[in-house]
Each structure stands twice: as structure tokens, then as C-alpha cells.
mmCIF file of C-alpha atoms in Angstrom:
data_model
loop_
_atom_site.group_PDB
_atom_site.id
_atom_site.type_symbol
_atom_site.label_atom_id
_atom_site.label_comp_id
_atom_site.label_asym_id
_atom_site.label_seq_id
_atom_site.Cartn_x
_atom_site.Cartn_y
_atom_site.Cartn_z
ATOM 1 C CA MET A 1 0.000 0.000 0.000
ATOM 2 C CA SER A 2 1.401 3.379 -1.015
ATOM 3 C CA LYS A 3 1.895 6.201 1.498
ATOM 4 C CA LEU A 4 -0.721 8.238 -0.369
ATOM 5 C CA SER A 5 -3.323 5.475 -0.052
ATOM 6 C CA LEU A 6 -2.574 5.068 3.653
ATOM 7 C CA ALA A 7 -2.901 8.810 4.200
ATOM 8 C CA LEU A 8 -6.247 8.865 2.370
ATOM 9 C CA ILE A 9 -7.543 5.992 4.535
ATOM 10 C CA ILE A 10 -6.541 7.805 7.746
ATOM 11 C CA VAL A 11 -8.185 11.014 6.585
ATOM 12 C CA GLY A 12 -11.293 9.068 5.667
ATOM 13 C CA ILE A 13 -11.480 7.496 9.150
ATOM 14 C CA ILE A 14 -11.160 10.908 10.803
ATOM 15 C CA VAL A 15 -13.861 12.381 8.540
ATOM 16 C CA ILE A 16 -16.222 9.478 9.262
ATOM 17 C CA ALA A 17 -15.587 9.775 13.033
ATOM 18 C CA ALA A 18 -16.149 13.519 12.944
ATOM 19 C CA GLY A 19 -19.307 13.066 10.877
ATOM 20 C CA GLY A 20 -20.580 10.442 13.269
ATOM 21 C CA LEU A 21 -19.995 12.728 16.228
ATOM 22 C CA ALA A 22 -21.729 15.594 14.457
ATOM 23 C CA TYR A 23 -24.733 13.387 13.660
ATOM 24 C CA TYR A 24 -24.793 12.056 17.242
ATOM 25 C CA TYR A 25 -24.560 15.579 18.604
ATOM 26 C CA MET A 26 -27.430 16.841 16.424
ATOM 27 C CA PHE A 27 -29.825 14.140 17.537
ATOM 28 C CA LYS A 28 -28.775 13.585 21.174
ATOM 29 C CA GLY A 29 -27.464 16.995 22.231
ATOM 30 C CA LYS A 30 -24.143 18.093 23.667
ATOM 31 C CA ALA A 31 -24.939 17.059 27.242
ATOM 32 C CA GLU A 32 -25.749 13.483 26.249
ATOM 33 C CA VAL A 33 -22.653 13.260 24.056
ATOM 34 C CA ALA A 34 -20.519 14.501 26.944
ATOM 35 C CA LYS A 35 -22.087 12.030 29.347
ATOM 36 C CA ASP A 36 -21.458 9.101 27.029
ATOM 37 C CA THR A 37 -18.025 10.162 25.797
ATOM 38 C CA VAL A 38 -16.121 11.752 28.707
ATOM 39 C CA ASN A 39 -16.631 10.817 32.351
ATOM 40 C CA VAL A 40 -14.835 10.730 35.672
ATOM 41 C CA VAL A 41 -14.421 7.107 36.725
ATOM 42 C CA GLU A 42 -12.514 7.465 40.023
ATOM 43 C CA VAL A 43 -11.141 9.992 42.492
ATOM 44 C CA LYS A 44 -8.398 9.336 45.061
ATOM 45 C CA LEU A 45 -6.837 11.577 47.718
ATOM 46 C CA TYR A 46 -3.109 11.125 48.356
ATOM 47 C CA VAL A 47 -0.722 12.419 51.009
ATOM 48 C CA ASP A 48 3.061 12.265 51.140
ATOM 49 C CA THR A 49 3.840 12.152 54.869
ATOM 50 C CA LYS A 50 7.284 13.655 54.244
ATOM 51 C CA LYS A 51 5.640 16.901 53.114
ATOM 52 C CA VAL A 52 3.214 17.279 56.045
ATOM 53 C CA THR A 53 4.104 20.003 58.550
ATOM 54 C CA GLU A 54 2.566 21.245 61.782
ATOM 55 C CA VAL A 55 0.693 23.973 59.900
ATOM 56 C CA LYS A 56 -0.257 22.382 56.586
ATOM 57 C CA THR A 57 -1.182 19.076 54.954
ATOM 58 C CA PRO A 58 -0.357 19.041 51.224
ATOM 59 C CA ILE A 59 -2.593 16.657 49.273
ATOM 60 C CA GLU A 60 -2.786 15.338 45.733
ATOM 61 C CA ILE A 61 -6.173 14.709 44.140
ATOM 62 C CA HIS A 62 -6.006 12.081 41.404
ATOM 63 C CA VAL A 63 -8.962 12.237 39.010
ATOM 64 C CA GLY A 64 -9.303 9.266 36.647
ATOM 65 C CA ILE A 65 -10.974 10.239 33.361
ATOM 66 C CA ASN A 66 -12.197 8.072 30.493
ATOM 67 C CA ASN A 67 -12.038 9.967 27.159
ATOM 68 C CA GLU A 68 -13.754 8.117 24.306
ATOM 69 C CA PHE A 69 -13.303 10.879 21.765
ATOM 70 C CA PRO A 70 -11.009 9.719 18.926
ATOM 71 C CA VAL A 71 -8.612 12.567 19.743
ATOM 72 C CA ASN A 72 -6.995 14.169 22.755
ATOM 73 C CA ILE A 73 -9.050 16.849 24.501
ATOM 74 C CA LYS A 74 -8.088 19.736 26.757
ATOM 75 C CA VAL A 75 -9.028 20.887 30.240
ATOM 76 C CA LYS A 76 -9.732 24.599 29.846
ATOM 77 C CA SER A 77 -10.417 25.157 33.540
ATOM 78 C CA GLY A 78 -12.181 23.635 36.507
ATOM 79 C CA ASP A 79 -12.746 23.808 40.241
ATOM 80 C CA LEU A 80 -12.875 21.449 43.212
ATOM 81 C CA SER A 81 -13.946 21.800 46.845
ATOM 82 C CA LEU A 82 -13.030 19.411 49.665
ATOM 83 C CA ILE A 83 -15.781 19.484 52.301
ATOM 84 C CA THR A 84 -16.163 17.575 55.581
ATOM 85 C CA ASN A 85 -19.476 17.789 57.455
ATOM 86 C CA ASP A 86 -20.221 21.072 55.630
ATOM 87 C CA LEU A 87 -16.802 22.488 56.561
ATOM 88 C CA SER A 88 -14.844 23.673 53.502
ATOM 89 C CA LEU A 89 -11.243 22.513 53.969
ATOM 90 C CA VAL A 90 -9.887 23.671 50.629
ATOM 91 C CA LYS A 91 -10.982 25.157 47.299
ATOM 92 C CA ILE A 92 -8.936 24.364 44.212
ATOM 93 C CA ILE A 93 -8.654 25.773 40.700
ATOM 94 C CA ILE A 94 -7.819 23.037 38.172
ATOM 95 C CA PRO A 95 -5.132 24.221 35.717
ATOM 96 C CA SER A 96 -5.299 23.812 31.954
ATOM 97 C CA GLN A 97 -3.896 20.493 30.709
ATOM 98 C CA GLU A 98 -4.352 17.821 28.060
ATOM 99 C CA ILE A 99 -6.361 14.620 28.431
ATOM 100 C CA LYS A 100 -5.291 11.791 26.168
ATOM 101 C CA ARG A 101 -7.565 9.305 24.441
ATOM 102 C CA GLY A 102 -8.715 6.447 26.627
ATOM 103 C CA TYR A 103 -8.045 6.392 30.362
ATOM 104 C CA SER A 104 -5.811 8.981 31.972
ATOM 105 C CA VAL A 105 -5.289 10.588 35.368
ATOM 106 C CA ILE A 106 -5.007 14.287 36.063
ATOM 107 C CA VAL A 107 -3.320 15.323 39.306
ATOM 108 C CA VAL A 108 -4.399 18.420 41.204
ATOM 109 C CA ASN A 109 -2.356 19.741 44.152
ATOM 110 C CA ALA A 110 -3.895 21.440 47.185
ATOM 111 C CA VAL A 111 -3.011 22.315 50.777
ATOM 112 C CA ILE A 112 -5.189 21.823 53.864
ATOM 113 C CA ASP A 113 -4.664 24.399 56.614
ATOM 114 C CA ASN A 114 -4.161 22.379 59.809
ATOM 115 C CA MET A 115 -5.643 25.245 61.831
ATOM 116 C CA LEU A 116 -9.056 24.135 60.505
ATOM 117 C CA MET A 117 -8.783 20.714 62.111
ATOM 118 C CA ASP A 118 -10.108 21.756 65.529
ATOM 119 C CA GLU A 119 -13.354 22.612 63.730
ATOM 120 C CA PHE A 120 -13.151 19.280 61.868
ATOM 121 C CA TRP A 121 -12.778 17.494 65.233
ATOM 122 C CA TYR A 122 -15.698 19.409 66.766
ATOM 123 C CA ARG A 123 -18.035 18.578 63.874
ATOM 124 C CA HIS A 124 -16.872 14.941 63.811
ATOM 125 C CA LEU A 125 -17.720 14.401 67.483
ATOM 126 C CA ARG A 126 -20.935 16.421 67.284
ATOM 127 C CA GLN A 127 -22.115 14.082 64.508
ATOM 128 C CA GLY A 128 -21.563 10.990 66.652
ATOM 129 C CA GLU A 129 -17.991 10.316 65.433
ATOM 130 C CA ILE A 130 -19.048 10.381 61.783
ATOM 131 C CA THR A 131 -17.641 12.620 59.042
ATOM 132 C CA ASN A 132 -18.903 12.772 55.487
ATOM 133 C CA VAL A 133 -15.969 13.652 53.219
ATOM 134 C CA LYS A 134 -17.037 15.178 49.897
ATOM 135 C CA LEU A 135 -15.088 16.317 46.879
ATOM 136 C CA GLN A 136 -17.230 18.267 44.441
ATOM 137 C CA GLY A 137 -16.417 20.235 41.326
ATOM 138 C CA THR A 138 -16.528 20.635 37.559
ATOM 139 C CA LEU A 139 -14.153 20.155 34.641
ATOM 140 C CA ILE A 140 -14.619 22.467 31.654
ATOM 141 C CA LEU A 141 -13.292 20.667 28.588
ATOM 142 C CA ASP A 142 -12.456 21.720 25.054
ATOM 143 C CA THR A 143 -13.586 18.830 22.783
ATOM 144 C CA PRO A 144 -14.325 18.192 19.074
ATOM 145 C CA ILE A 145 -17.955 19.190 19.741
ATOM 146 C CA GLY A 146 -17.054 22.363 21.642
ATOM 147 C CA GLY A 147 -16.872 23.221 25.316
ATOM 148 C CA ILE A 148 -18.543 20.793 27.746
ATOM 149 C CA GLU A 149 -18.787 20.527 31.534
ATOM 150 C CA VAL A 150 -18.100 17.249 33.323
ATOM 151 C CA PRO A 151 -19.004 16.974 37.032
ATOM 152 C CA ILE A 152 -16.606 15.564 39.623
ATOM 153 C CA SER A 153 -18.210 13.950 42.655
ATOM 154 C CA TYR A 154 -16.617 11.835 45.383
ATOM 155 C CA SER A 155 -17.699 10.933 48.896
ATOM 156 C CA LYS A 156 -16.395 8.826 51.753
ATOM 157 C CA LEU A 157 -17.730 8.172 55.241
ATOM 158 C CA LEU A 158 -15.281 8.328 58.148
ATOM 159 C CA LYS A 159 -16.337 6.539 61.333
ATOM 160 C CA THR A 160 -14.353 6.353 64.553
ATOM 161 C CA ASN A 161 -14.966 4.420 67.775
ATOM 162 C CA MET A 162 -13.204 6.427 70.445
ATOM 163 C CA PHE A 163 -16.104 6.428 72.910
ATOM 164 C CA PRO A 164 -17.148 4.745 75.078
ATOM 165 C CA LYS A 165 -13.913 3.067 76.125
ATOM 166 C CA GLU A 166 -13.566 0.797 79.153
ATOM 167 C CA GLN A 167 -10.568 -1.026 80.551
ATOM 168 C CA THR A 168 -10.091 -3.458 83.426
ATOM 169 C CA LEU A 169 -7.194 -2.402 85.668
ATOM 170 C CA ASN A 170 -7.257 -4.236 89.040
ATOM 171 C CA LYS A 171 -4.432 -1.957 90.102
ATOM 172 C CA GLU A 172 -3.522 -2.172 93.785
ATOM 173 C CA TYR A 173 -2.089 0.453 96.118
ATOM 174 C CA ASP A 174 -0.622 -1.417 99.094
ATOM 175 C CA LEU A 175 -0.653 0.415 102.434
ATOM 176 C CA GLY A 176 0.956 -2.418 104.343
ATOM 177 C CA VAL A 177 -0.692 -3.697 107.503
ATOM 178 C CA ILE A 178 -3.798 -1.502 107.118
ATOM 179 C CA GLY A 179 -4.696 -3.066 103.779
ATOM 180 C CA LYS A 180 -5.073 -2.129 100.101
ATOM 181 C CA ILE A 181 -6.968 0.145 97.771
ATOM 182 C CA ILE A 182 -7.824 -1.406 94.399
ATOM 183 C CA VAL A 183 -8.898 0.481 91.285
ATOM 184 C CA LYS A 184 -10.803 -2.168 89.406
ATOM 185 C CA SER A 185 -11.654 -0.404 86.148
ATOM 186 C CA ILE A 186 -11.676 2.876 84.247
ATOM 187 C CA LYS A 187 -14.178 4.032 81.667
ATOM 188 C CA MET A 188 -14.268 7.053 79.342
ATOM 189 C CA ASP A 189 -17.299 8.447 77.539
ATOM 190 C CA LEU A 190 -17.970 11.625 75.598
ATOM 191 C CA ALA A 191 -19.916 14.098 77.723
ATOM 192 C CA GLY A 192 -20.022 16.994 75.266
ATOM 193 C CA VAL A 193 -18.090 19.015 72.733
ATOM 194 C CA THR A 194 -17.876 22.728 71.873
ATOM 195 C CA PRO A 195 -15.649 24.462 69.324
ATOM 196 C CA SER A 196 -13.109 25.154 72.087
ATOM 197 C CA GLU A 197 -13.079 22.007 74.220
ATOM 198 C CA THR A 198 -14.012 18.334 74.437
ATOM 199 C CA GLU A 199 -15.514 17.154 77.709
ATOM 200 C CA ILE A 200 -14.952 13.517 78.625
ATOM 201 C CA LYS A 201 -16.796 11.824 81.468
ATOM 202 C CA ALA A 202 -14.504 9.431 83.311
ATOM 203 C CA TYR A 203 -15.489 6.682 85.747
ATOM 204 C CA LEU A 204 -13.260 4.875 88.239
ATOM 205 C CA THR A 205 -14.487 1.812 90.099
ATOM 206 C CA ILE A 206 -12.653 1.577 93.430
ATOM 207 C CA GLU A 207 -12.628 -1.152 96.075
ATOM 208 C CA ASN A 208 -11.708 -0.279 99.672
ATOM 209 C CA LYS A 209 -9.841 -3.271 101.141
ATOM 210 C CA LEU A 210 -8.517 -1.354 104.129
ATOM 211 C CA ARG A 211 -9.001 -2.993 107.529
ATOM 212 C CA ASN A 212 -11.935 -1.175 109.160
ATOM 213 C CA ILE A 213 -10.759 2.170 107.799
ATOM 214 C CA PRO A 214 -12.938 4.348 105.542
ATOM 215 C CA LEU A 215 -11.457 5.732 102.348
ATOM 216 C CA TYR A 216 -12.066 9.430 101.742
ATOM 217 C CA ILE A 217 -11.745 10.550 98.114
ATOM 218 C CA ASN A 218 -10.764 14.245 97.989
ATOM 219 C CA GLY A 219 -9.993 14.777 94.329
ATOM 220 C CA LEU A 220 -8.395 13.638 91.098
ATOM 221 C CA VAL A 221 -5.667 14.808 88.775
ATOM 222 C CA PHE A 222 -5.778 14.053 85.038
ATOM 223 C CA ARG A 223 -3.572 14.476 82.003
ATOM 224 C CA LEU A 224 -4.254 13.758 78.323
ATOM 225 C CA LYS A 225 -1.263 13.376 76.050
ATOM 226 C CA LEU A 226 0.093 11.974 72.836
ATOM 227 C CA PRO A 227 3.128 9.686 72.711
ATOM 228 C CA GLY A 228 6.166 11.917 73.097
ATOM 229 C CA GLU A 229 4.659 13.955 75.950
ATOM 230 C CA VAL A 230 2.538 16.326 73.826
ATOM 231 C CA ILE A 231 -0.090 17.513 76.329
ATOM 232 C CA LEU A 232 -3.659 17.849 75.050
ATOM 233 C CA GLY A 233 -5.175 18.758 78.397
ATOM 234 C CA SER A 234 -4.549 18.576 82.123
ATOM 235 C CA GLY A 235 -6.222 19.604 85.341
ATOM 236 C CA GLU A 236 -7.437 18.775 88.801
ATOM 237 C CA GLN A 237 -10.933 18.253 90.118
ATOM 238 C CA GLU A 238 -12.192 18.193 93.673
ATOM 239 C CA TYR A 239 -14.384 15.205 94.467
ATOM 240 C CA ARG A 240 -15.735 14.278 97.886
ATOM 241 C CA LYS A 241 -16.779 10.698 98.515
ATOM 242 C CA LEU A 242 -16.498 8.143 101.294
ATOM 243 C CA ILE A 243 -16.060 4.462 100.490
ATOM 244 C CA ALA A 244 -16.668 2.270 103.532
ATOM 245 C CA PRO A 245 -14.330 -0.636 104.393
ATOM 246 C CA GLY A 246 -15.022 -3.691 102.246
ATOM 247 C CA LYS A 247 -17.156 -1.726 99.792
ATOM 248 C CA THR A 248 -16.770 -0.997 96.084
ATOM 249 C CA ASP A 249 -18.017 2.225 94.517
ATOM 250 C CA THR A 250 -17.710 4.179 91.288
ATOM 251 C CA ILE A 251 -16.733 7.822 91.111
ATOM 252 C CA ALA A 252 -17.365 10.044 88.078
ATOM 253 C CA PHE A 253 -15.440 13.131 87.055
ATOM 254 C CA ASN A 254 -14.820 15.322 84.018
ATOM 255 C CA ILE A 255 -11.703 15.506 81.844
ATOM 256 C CA ILE A 256 -11.227 18.429 79.456
ATOM 257 C CA LEU A 257 -9.348 18.214 76.157
ATOM 258 C CA ASP A 258 -8.261 21.586 74.779
ATOM 259 C CA ASN A 259 -9.395 21.682 71.130
ATOM 260 C CA SER A 260 -6.707 24.241 70.274
ATOM 261 C CA LYS A 261 -4.305 21.278 70.496
ATOM 262 C CA ILE A 262 -6.134 19.364 67.748
ATOM 263 C CA PRO A 263 -4.024 20.820 64.870
ATOM 264 C CA THR A 264 -0.963 19.285 66.587
ATOM 265 C CA LEU A 265 -2.842 16.015 67.007
ATOM 266 C CA TRP A 266 -3.823 16.134 63.313
ATOM 267 C CA TYR A 267 -0.211 16.693 62.219
ATOM 268 C CA ARG A 268 0.951 13.633 64.141
ATOM 269 C CA HIS A 269 -2.156 11.721 63.055
ATOM 270 C CA VAL A 270 -1.416 12.150 59.331
ATOM 271 C CA LYS A 271 2.325 11.591 59.810
ATOM 272 C CA ASN A 272 1.378 8.261 61.406
ATOM 273 C CA LYS A 273 -1.005 7.421 58.521
ATOM 274 C CA GLU A 274 -4.130 8.263 60.483
ATOM 275 C CA THR A 275 -3.702 6.210 63.656
ATOM 276 C CA THR A 276 -3.304 8.163 66.905
ATOM 277 C CA ASN A 277 -3.277 6.974 70.507
ATOM 278 C CA ILE A 278 -4.547 9.513 73.039
ATOM 279 C CA ILE A 279 -3.243 8.507 76.477
ATOM 280 C CA VAL A 280 -5.304 9.442 79.529
ATOM 281 C CA GLU A 281 -3.507 9.394 82.895
ATOM 282 C CA VAL A 282 -5.292 9.731 86.238
ATOM 283 C CA TRP A 283 -4.280 9.638 89.883
ATOM 284 C CA LEU A 284 -6.242 10.134 93.092
ATOM 285 C CA LYS A 285 -6.006 12.373 96.121
ATOM 286 C CA VAL A 286 -7.323 10.503 99.157
ATOM 287 C CA LYS A 287 -7.324 10.590 102.942
ATOM 288 C CA VAL A 288 -6.657 7.431 104.945
ATOM 289 C CA ALA A 289 -6.496 7.487 108.755
ATOM 290 C CA GLU A 290 -5.906 11.263 108.791
ATOM 291 C CA ARG A 291 -3.111 10.860 106.241
ATOM 292 C CA THR A 292 -3.332 12.535 102.819
ATOM 293 C CA ILE A 293 -1.989 10.416 99.966
ATOM 294 C CA GLU A 294 -1.721 10.886 96.190
ATOM 295 C CA LEU A 295 -2.487 7.409 94.915
ATOM 296 C CA PHE A 296 -0.743 6.268 91.706
ATOM 297 C CA LYS A 297 0.980 9.614 91.108
ATOM 298 C CA LYS A 298 4.278 7.944 90.197
ATOM 299 C CA HIS A 299 2.554 5.320 88.040
ATOM 300 C CA PRO A 300 -0.782 6.803 86.960
ATOM 301 C CA LEU A 301 -3.904 4.884 86.065
ATOM 302 C CA THR A 302 -3.866 4.786 82.280
ATOM 303 C CA ILE A 303 -6.307 4.200 79.449
ATOM 304 C CA THR A 304 -5.659 4.686 75.719
ATOM 305 C CA ILE A 305 -8.260 6.110 73.333
ATOM 306 C CA GLN A 306 -7.522 5.361 69.687
ATOM 307 C CA PHE A 307 -8.398 7.857 66.949
ATOM 308 C CA LYS A 308 -8.257 6.030 63.609
ATOM 309 C CA THR A 309 -9.412 7.305 60.195
ATOM 310 C CA ASN A 310 -8.892 6.450 56.508
ATOM 311 C CA MET A 311 -9.353 9.745 54.685
ATOM 312 C CA PHE A 312 -6.256 9.479 52.465
ATOM 313 C CA ASN A 313 -4.090 7.102 50.482
ATOM 314 C CA TYR A 314 -0.367 7.375 51.210
ATOM 315 C CA LYS A 315 2.593 7.772 48.882
ATOM 316 C CA SER A 316 5.259 7.148 51.513
#
């Protein structure tokens, strides 16, 4: 076959394809042609943990597109918004670029401001530890049939199980000949959340095994932290209760987490690929036989609350 014949065949194929598209467009309309010919088939969010800092979380949005036009097409412009529980985390302008025939992926870069994550945390807990992650936007494409708009829509449900959390301890404080005090268990539950703080209701079940001596509870000291001694909250609460000899009782008190620390938690959370252990430490102030003692101060009562999400895919 001569080069001229081959060239004529190729031109003929292009003319037939263009004519077919024109005919299809006339009878079905541009919107239907766009729907059948170009569509977004997948969206993925990526993070490179090496690029995450205490103030920002850079992300990559990978948009998989199927282009069934017989030629390459072009992204003229576009926009995307990343929204969690109606909180806008980032708005993105999609730059101009080419989309090849068949399947291809366009990559859009964006940066989440970590200072927004205290609001993210507040809304997540307020919604019962559920966050609806949405990515919404539009691609404006230059195609053989003119300019068309293709919607981008992605959603993912994040669920955590931080509360309630209960742990058996059976931790003894030995006071020698007068007997023992045993903390049998500790429980944490969410009491409430505001934009500025998270209130946790804590319960300690205590057994008084002192010999004919009442146990007077005077107060408690608490500390919430991340591994590496990053403090999320600390404080002391007065609490008056008498536990008679041989009796077991439960005391309840409040622990406050400072939500202004959540951006730091988020930074470490993403660096650790979205698994974070929040350590709660508690010790007691008591009075036994006219003697004031801080029980378990050197080795506090401890319970770990795990915050685990799967918002992103990870590149490293």
C-alpha cells in the first residue's frame, strides 16, 4: 500500500468519526454526548507524609478520566472543593492540561490548613464520630464538539470508635498492715463538645480493702497526652466521697481536652497514617487514717483512646 493510499484511509477514518460525532450531537445533544463520551471514573486523595508540617497538609487529588473521543481533549479550567461535614477545607482551581484518548489521570495539588482541624474534630464528634468527606467540582473541557462541563463527585464516610472506652485495671495500692486500695476499672465516655473544648466523662471503680478504715476521696488529677509527651489537656478536680471498708463504689469526674491542640494532634495523626493513641492518665487524692496520699501519682492509672481514620491514600 502506497503512502498516499494510507494517508487517504486515515483522513477518511477521521472524517467518518467527525461526521458520526456531528450526527450524534445533532440528535442527542451536547450534554448526552458529553455524558457518554467523557466521564470521571474514580477519584483518590493522596498524602506524602514527608511533606506534612505542623501547619499544613499538602494533598494530591487524582482524578481518573475516560475519554472516548477519537482525539486528545483539553481541560480549559475547573474547580474542586473538599468538604467535611459542611466544613470547607480547601478550594482548588484546576489548571489547563491535556487529556489523552482512553483512560488517563489528572493530578491536582492542594493544601489543607491544619488550623481548621479543631473545627473538623468538633463537627466529627458532634455528629456521633461520623464525618462525610465530599469532593465536588466541575471540569470544563475543550472537545471536538465544543466546550462541555463534566461533574466531579466523590464521597467517603469516616467513622471512629473512640467512645465509650472501658478497661479493666485491678491496680492495687498497698498500704501495708492496714490493707489495700484497688482500682478495678476505668471508663471514658464523651460528655459533650464545643468548638473550644471536648468534655470527657470518666469513671473509676474503686474497692476499699482497708481494715476497718474508711477511704475518703478528695480529688483527682488528670492528664491527656500523645506519645512523646505532647499535652492535650490537664487539670485537677475536687471530688468528695467516702467508700466504707469492704465496699466498692464508682466515682465520676470530668476531663477536658483543649481543642486548640487538635491541629498538633492532626499533624501527628497524618504523619502516622491516620492512627493516633490519646493517652489518659489519672491519679487520686485521698485521705486514709488522717493521712493525705496521692495514689498512683508515680505510676498513673492509664487508658488509651484510639483515633483512627482512613481519609487518604499514602505515597510514603
